[in-house]
Amino acid sequence: MDGDDDYTTDEGKRKKLAENLSGFQLTMKKKLKNIRREQKKFFTELKELKQENIQTMKENQELKKE
């Protein structure tokens, strides 16, 4: 067993913390990417709903004129 693999030494503890941090950063990057994808879907749907709302308002104005 190498000293670097022994997590009771200072170097081993640093190595283990670095591994944990690296894994944590990777997880957070994936989560952030998923959040951004969902956010893009949300804003696209919101934009479509706004367009539908504008169209409905225009149609209502036309009906009021008649």
PDB file of N, CA and C in Angstrom:
ATOM      1  N   MET A   1       0.847  -1.174   0.000  1.00  0.00           N
ATOM      2  CA  MET A   1       0.000   0.000   0.000  1.00  0.00           C
ATOM      3  C   MET A   1       0.895   1.240   0.000  1.00  0.00           C
ATOM      4  N   ASP A   2       0.678   2.118  -0.974  1.00  0.00           N
ATOM      5  CA  ASP A   2       1.468   3.334  -1.135  1.00  0.00           C
ATOM      6  C   ASP A   2       1.005   4.383  -0.133  1.00  0.00           C
ATOM      7  N   GLY A   3       1.889   5.291   0.250  1.00  0.00           N
ATOM      8  CA  GLY A   3       1.539   6.356   1.194  1.00  0.00           C
ATOM      9  C   GLY A   3       0.448   7.266   0.660  1.00  0.00           C
ATOM     10  N   ASP A   4       0.395   7.468  -0.670  1.00  0.00           N
ATOM     11  CA  ASP A   4      -0.631   8.321  -1.276  1.00  0.00           C
ATOM     12  C   ASP A   4      -2.021   7.700  -1.159  1.00  0.00           C
ATOM     13  N   ASP A   5      -2.062   6.369  -1.077  1.00  0.00           N
ATOM     14  CA  ASP A   5      -3.353   5.694  -0.980  1.00  0.00           C
ATOM     15  C   ASP A   5      -3.858   5.640   0.459  1.00  0.00           C
ATOM     16  N   ASP A   6      -3.005   5.955   1.404  1.00  0.00           N
ATOM     17  CA  ASP A   6      -3.370   5.921   2.821  1.00  0.00           C
ATOM     18  C   ASP A   6      -3.995   7.261   3.186  1.00  0.00           C
ATOM     19  N   TYR A   7      -5.276   7.252   3.435  1.00  0.00           N
ATOM     20  CA  TYR A   7      -5.992   8.507   3.684  1.00  0.00           C
ATOM     21  C   TYR A   7      -5.827   9.007   5.113  1.00  0.00           C
ATOM     22  N   THR A   8      -4.921   8.390   5.877  1.00  0.00           N
ATOM     23  CA  THR A   8      -4.645   8.880   7.231  1.00  0.00           C
ATOM     24  C   THR A   8      -3.472   9.858   7.222  1.00  0.00           C
ATOM     25  N   THR A   9      -2.692   9.870   6.151  1.00  0.00           N
ATOM     26  CA  THR A   9      -1.588  10.831   6.055  1.00  0.00           C
ATOM     27  C   THR A   9      -2.124  12.146   5.489  1.00  0.00           C
ATOM     28  N   ASP A  10      -1.370  13.214   5.709  1.00  0.00           N
ATOM     29  CA  ASP A  10      -1.799  14.523   5.197  1.00  0.00           C
ATOM     30  C   ASP A  10      -1.943  14.501   3.678  1.00  0.00           C
ATOM     31  N   GLU A  11      -0.956  13.911   3.014  1.00  0.00           N
ATOM     32  CA  GLU A  11      -1.006  13.840   1.548  1.00  0.00           C
ATOM     33  C   GLU A  11      -2.193  12.998   1.088  1.00  0.00           C
ATOM     34  N   GLY A  12      -2.428  11.899   1.759  1.00  0.00           N
ATOM     35  CA  GLY A  12      -3.561  11.046   1.427  1.00  0.00           C
ATOM     36  C   GLY A  12      -4.882  11.759   1.641  1.00  0.00           C
ATOM     37  N   LYS A  13      -4.970  12.530   2.719  1.00  0.00           N
ATOM     38  CA  LYS A  13      -6.193  13.297   2.991  1.00  0.00           C
ATOM     39  C   LYS A  13      -6.422  14.344   1.913  1.00  0.00           C
ATOM     40  N   ARG A  14      -5.359  15.027   1.507  1.00  0.00           N
ATOM     41  CA  ARG A  14      -5.465  16.030   0.438  1.00  0.00           C
ATOM     42  C   ARG A  14      -5.921  15.381  -0.869  1.00  0.00           C
ATOM     43  N   LYS A  15      -5.355  14.210  -1.155  1.00  0.00           N
ATOM     44  CA  LYS A  15      -5.712  13.505  -2.386  1.00  0.00           C
ATOM     45  C   LYS A  15      -7.190  13.111  -2.359  1.00  0.00           C
ATOM     46  N   LYS A  16      -7.644  12.601  -1.223  1.00  0.00           N
ATOM     47  CA  LYS A  16      -9.036  12.190  -1.097  1.00  0.00           C
ATOM     48  C   LYS A  16      -9.970  13.399  -1.224  1.00  0.00           C
ATOM     49  N   LEU A  17      -9.609  14.512  -0.600  1.00  0.00           N
ATOM     50  CA  LEU A  17     -10.417  15.738  -0.706  1.00  0.00           C
ATOM     51  C   LEU A  17     -10.474  16.226  -2.153  1.00  0.00           C
ATOM     52  N   ALA A  18      -9.343  16.150  -2.842  1.00  0.00           N
ATOM     53  CA  ALA A  18      -9.296  16.572  -4.246  1.00  0.00           C
ATOM     54  C   ALA A  18     -10.189  15.688  -5.101  1.00  0.00           C
ATOM     55  N   GLU A  19     -10.176  14.381  -4.844  1.00  0.00           N
ATOM     56  CA  GLU A  19     -11.038  13.456  -5.587  1.00  0.00           C
ATOM     57  C   GLU A  19     -12.511  13.771  -5.324  1.00  0.00           C
ATOM     58  N   ASN A  20     -12.845  14.002  -4.052  1.00  0.00           N
ATOM     59  CA  ASN A  20     -14.227  14.324  -3.703  1.00  0.00           C
ATOM     60  C   ASN A  20     -14.668  15.633  -4.346  1.00  0.00           C
ATOM     61  N   LEU A  21     -13.793  16.631  -4.318  1.00  0.00           N
ATOM     62  CA  LEU A  21     -14.107  17.927  -4.908  1.00  0.00           C
ATOM     63  C   LEU A  21     -14.292  17.800  -6.411  1.00  0.00           C
ATOM     64  N   SER A  22     -13.421  17.032  -7.049  1.00  0.00           N
ATOM     65  CA  SER A  22     -13.515  16.827  -8.490  1.00  0.00           C
ATOM     66  C   SER A  22     -14.859  16.175  -8.843  1.00  0.00           C
ATOM     67  N   GLY A  23     -15.238  15.171  -8.095  1.00  0.00           N
ATOM     68  CA  GLY A  23     -16.523  14.506  -8.328  1.00  0.00           C
ATOM     69  C   GLY A  23     -17.689  15.448  -8.083  1.00  0.00           C
ATOM     70  N   PHE A  24     -17.592  16.252  -7.044  1.00  0.00           N
ATOM     71  CA  PHE A  24     -18.631  17.226  -6.715  1.00  0.00           C
ATOM     72  C   PHE A  24     -18.767  18.259  -7.832  1.00  0.00           C
ATOM     73  N   GLN A  25     -17.625  18.759  -8.331  1.00  0.00           N
ATOM     74  CA  GLN A  25     -17.658  19.749  -9.410  1.00  0.00           C
ATOM     75  C   GLN A  25     -18.301  19.160 -10.665  1.00  0.00           C
ATOM     76  N   LEU A  26     -17.975  17.925 -10.989  1.00  0.00           N
ATOM     77  CA  LEU A  26     -18.550  17.275 -12.152  1.00  0.00           C
ATOM     78  C   LEU A  26     -20.060  17.138 -11.995  1.00  0.00           C
ATOM     79  N   THR A  27     -20.499  16.731 -10.805  1.00  0.00           N
ATOM     80  CA  THR A  27     -21.930  16.599 -10.529  1.00  0.00           C
ATOM     81  C   THR A  27     -22.629  17.947 -10.675  1.00  0.00           C
ATOM     82  N   MET A  28     -22.040  18.985 -10.132  1.00  0.00           N
ATOM     83  CA  MET A  28     -22.647  20.322 -10.204  1.00  0.00           C
ATOM     84  C   MET A  28     -22.701  20.827 -11.643  1.00  0.00           C
ATOM     85  N   LYS A  29     -21.667  20.540 -12.434  1.00  0.00           N
ATOM     86  CA  LYS A  29     -21.679  20.947 -13.842  1.00  0.00           C
ATOM     87  C   LYS A  29     -22.815  20.266 -14.583  1.00  0.00           C
ATOM     88  N   LYS A  30     -23.024  18.978 -14.308  1.00  0.00           N
ATOM     89  CA  LYS A  30     -24.115  18.248 -14.954  1.00  0.00           C
ATOM     90  C   LYS A  30     -25.463  18.807 -14.530  1.00  0.00           C
ATOM     91  N   LYS A  31     -25.612  19.088 -13.234  1.00  0.00           N
ATOM     92  CA  LYS A  31     -26.871  19.647 -12.743  1.00  0.00           C
ATOM     93  C   LYS A  31     -27.132  21.016 -13.345  1.00  0.00           C
ATOM     94  N   LEU A  32     -26.093  21.835 -13.444  1.00  0.00           N
ATOM     95  CA  LEU A  32     -26.234  23.164 -14.025  1.00  0.00           C
ATOM     96  C   LEU A  32     -26.637  23.070 -15.496  1.00  0.00           C
ATOM     97  N   LYS A  33     -26.043  22.130 -16.208  1.00  0.00           N
ATOM     98  CA  LYS A  33     -26.388  21.933 -17.616  1.00  0.00           C
ATOM     99  C   LYS A  33     -27.858  21.532 -17.750  1.00  0.00           C
ATOM    100  N   ASN A  34     -28.319  20.651 -16.874  1.00  0.00           N
ATOM    101  CA  ASN A  34     -29.722  20.243 -16.904  1.00  0.00           C
ATOM    102  C   ASN A  34     -30.648  21.406 -16.569  1.00  0.00           C
ATOM    103  N   ILE A  35     -30.253  22.212 -15.590  1.00  0.00           N
ATOM    104  CA  ILE A  35     -31.060  23.379 -15.210  1.00  0.00           C
ATOM    105  C   ILE A  35     -31.159  24.346 -16.387  1.00  0.00           C
ATOM    106  N   ARG A  36     -30.048  24.584 -17.038  1.00  0.00           N
ATOM    107  CA  ARG A  36     -30.050  25.507 -18.192  1.00  0.00           C
ATOM    108  C   ARG A  36     -30.929  24.972 -19.319  1.00  0.00           C
ATOM    109  N   ARG A  37     -30.902  23.661 -19.537  1.00  0.00           N
ATOM    110  CA  ARG A  37     -31.739  23.056 -20.570  1.00  0.00           C
ATOM    111  C   ARG A  37     -33.217  23.240 -20.221  1.00  0.00           C
ATOM    112  N   GLU A  38     -33.571  22.974 -18.965  1.00  0.00           N
ATOM    113  CA  GLU A  38     -34.953  23.149 -18.519  1.00  0.00           C
ATOM    114  C   GLU A  38     -35.361  24.612 -18.587  1.00  0.00           C
ATOM    115  N   GLN A  39     -34.449  25.495 -18.238  1.00  0.00           N
ATOM    116  CA  GLN A  39     -34.730  26.928 -18.286  1.00  0.00           C
ATOM    117  C   GLN A  39     -34.995  27.364 -19.733  1.00  0.00           C
ATOM    118  N   LYS A  40     -34.223  26.850 -20.659  1.00  0.00           N
ATOM    119  CA  LYS A  40     -34.416  27.186 -22.072  1.00  0.00           C
ATOM    120  C   LYS A  40     -35.785  26.709 -22.541  1.00  0.00           C
ATOM    121  N   LYS A  41     -36.162  25.487 -22.158  1.00  0.00           N
ATOM    122  CA  LYS A  41     -37.489  24.967 -22.515  1.00  0.00           C
ATOM    123  C   LYS A  41     -38.577  25.859 -21.934  1.00  0.00           C
ATOM    124  N   PHE A  42     -38.414  26.240 -20.668  1.00  0.00           N
ATOM    125  CA  PHE A  42     -39.400  27.064 -19.989  1.00  0.00           C
ATOM    126  C   PHE A  42     -39.589  28.395 -20.712  1.00  0.00           C
ATOM    127  N   PHE A  43     -38.480  29.067 -21.030  1.00  0.00           N
ATOM    128  CA  PHE A  43     -38.587  30.372 -21.666  1.00  0.00           C
ATOM    129  C   PHE A  43     -39.110  30.267 -23.096  1.00  0.00           C
ATOM    130  N   THR A  44     -38.810  29.176 -23.777  1.00  0.00           N
ATOM    131  CA  THR A  44     -39.368  28.961 -25.108  1.00  0.00           C
ATOM    132  C   THR A  44     -40.883  28.803 -25.009  1.00  0.00           C
ATOM    133  N   GLU A  45     -41.335  28.004 -24.052  1.00  0.00           N
ATOM    134  CA  GLU A  45     -42.769  27.807 -23.856  1.00  0.00           C
ATOM    135  C   GLU A  45     -43.432  29.118 -23.428  1.00  0.00           C
ATOM    136  N   LEU A  46     -42.785  29.874 -22.578  1.00  0.00           N
ATOM    137  CA  LEU A  46     -43.317  31.164 -22.134  1.00  0.00           C
ATOM    138  C   LEU A  46     -43.476  32.112 -23.317  1.00  0.00           C
ATOM    139  N   LYS A  47     -42.488  32.139 -24.196  1.00  0.00           N
ATOM    140  CA  LYS A  47     -42.549  32.996 -25.383  1.00  0.00           C
ATOM    141  C   LYS A  47     -43.726  32.588 -26.272  1.00  0.00           C
ATOM    142  N   GLU A  48     -43.931  31.279 -26.447  1.00  0.00           N
ATOM    143  CA  GLU A  48     -45.056  30.795 -27.247  1.00  0.00           C
ATOM    144  C   GLU A  48     -46.389  31.199 -26.613  1.00  0.00           C
ATOM    145  N   LEU A  49     -46.480  31.084 -25.299  1.00  0.00           N
ATOM    146  CA  LEU A  49     -47.703  31.459 -24.613  1.00  0.00           C
ATOM    147  C   LEU A  49     -47.966  32.958 -24.727  1.00  0.00           C
ATOM    148  N   LYS A  50     -46.931  33.754 -24.676  1.00  0.00           N
ATOM    149  CA  LYS A  50     -47.086  35.202 -24.853  1.00  0.00           C
ATOM    150  C   LYS A  50     -47.623  35.504 -26.245  1.00  0.00           C
ATOM    151  N   GLN A  51     -47.083  34.813 -27.247  1.00  0.00           N
ATOM    152  CA  GLN A  51     -47.553  35.017 -28.618  1.00  0.00           C
ATOM    153  C   GLN A  51     -49.028  34.629 -28.748  1.00  0.00           C
ATOM    154  N   GLU A  52     -49.409  33.502 -28.136  1.00  0.00           N
ATOM    155  CA  GLU A  52     -50.808  33.076 -28.155  1.00  0.00           C
ATOM    156  C   GLU A  52     -51.685  34.110 -27.471  1.00  0.00           C
ATOM    157  N   ASN A  53     -51.204  34.642 -26.360  1.00  0.00           N
ATOM    158  CA  ASN A  53     -51.956  35.650 -25.617  1.00  0.00           C
ATOM    159  C   ASN A  53     -52.145  36.916 -26.450  1.00  0.00           C
ATOM    160  N   ILE A  54     -51.100  37.351 -27.132  1.00  0.00           N
ATOM    161  CA  ILE A  54     -51.190  38.536 -27.996  1.00  0.00           C
ATOM    162  C   ILE A  54     -52.201  38.292 -29.113  1.00  0.00           C
ATOM    163  N   GLN A  55     -52.145  37.103 -29.703  1.00  0.00           N
ATOM    164  CA  GLN A  55     -53.073  36.769 -30.787  1.00  0.00           C
ATOM    165  C   GLN A  55     -54.512  36.770 -30.271  1.00  0.00           C
ATOM    166  N   THR A  56     -54.736  36.214 -29.102  1.00  0.00           N
ATOM    167  CA  THR A  56     -56.076  36.174 -28.510  1.00  0.00           C
ATOM    168  C   THR A  56     -56.567  37.590 -28.219  1.00  0.00           C
ATOM    169  N   MET A  57     -55.686  38.428 -27.722  1.00  0.00           N
ATOM    170  CA  MET A  57     -56.064  39.823 -27.445  1.00  0.00           C
ATOM    171  C   MET A  57     -56.452  40.540 -28.729  1.00  0.00           C
ATOM    172  N   LYS A  58     -55.712  40.308 -29.805  1.00  0.00           N
ATOM    173  CA  LYS A  58     -56.038  40.918 -31.096  1.00  0.00           C
ATOM    174  C   LYS A  58     -57.397  40.431 -31.588  1.00  0.00           C
ATOM    175  N   GLU A  59     -57.637  39.129 -31.447  1.00  0.00           N
ATOM    176  CA  GLU A  59     -58.926  38.571 -31.862  1.00  0.00           C
ATOM    177  C   GLU A  59     -60.057  39.166 -31.036  1.00  0.00           C
ATOM    178  N   ASN A  60     -59.845  39.349 -29.758  1.00  0.00           N
ATOM    179  CA  ASN A  60     -60.864  39.947 -28.898  1.00  0.00           C
ATOM    180  C   ASN A  60     -61.140  41.390 -29.304  1.00  0.00           C
ATOM    181  N   GLN A  61     -60.108  42.119 -29.652  1.00  0.00           N
ATOM    182  CA  GLN A  61     -60.290  43.501 -30.110  1.00  0.00           C
ATOM    183  C   GLN A  61     -61.119  43.541 -31.393  1.00  0.00           C
ATOM    184  N   GLU A  62     -60.848  42.610 -32.301  1.00  0.00           N
ATOM    185  CA  GLU A  62     -61.611  42.534 -33.547  1.00  0.00           C
ATOM    186  C   GLU A  62     -63.084  42.219 -33.263  1.00  0.00           C
ATOM    187  N   LEU A  63     -63.328  41.329 -32.333  1.00  0.00           N
ATOM    188  CA  LEU A  63     -64.707  40.977 -31.989  1.00  0.00           C
ATOM    189  C   LEU A  63     -65.436  42.163 -31.355  1.00  0.00           C
ATOM    190  N   LYS A  64     -64.735  42.936 -30.568  1.00  0.00           N
ATOM    191  CA  LYS A  64     -65.344  44.117 -29.938  1.00  0.00           C
ATOM    192  C   LYS A  64     -65.728  45.166 -30.988  1.00  0.00           C
ATOM    193  N   LYS A  65     -64.938  45.260 -32.054  1.00  0.00           N
ATOM    194  CA  LYS A  65     -65.213  46.223 -33.116  1.00  0.00           C
ATOM    195  C   LYS A  65     -66.472  45.857 -33.889  1.00  0.00           C
ATOM    196  N   GLU A  66     -66.793  44.582 -33.960  1.00  0.00           N
ATOM    197  CA  GLU A  66     -67.935  44.122 -34.757  1.00  0.00           C
ATOM    198  C   GLU A  66     -69.245  44.396 -34.103  1.00  0.00           C
TER     199      GLU A  66
END
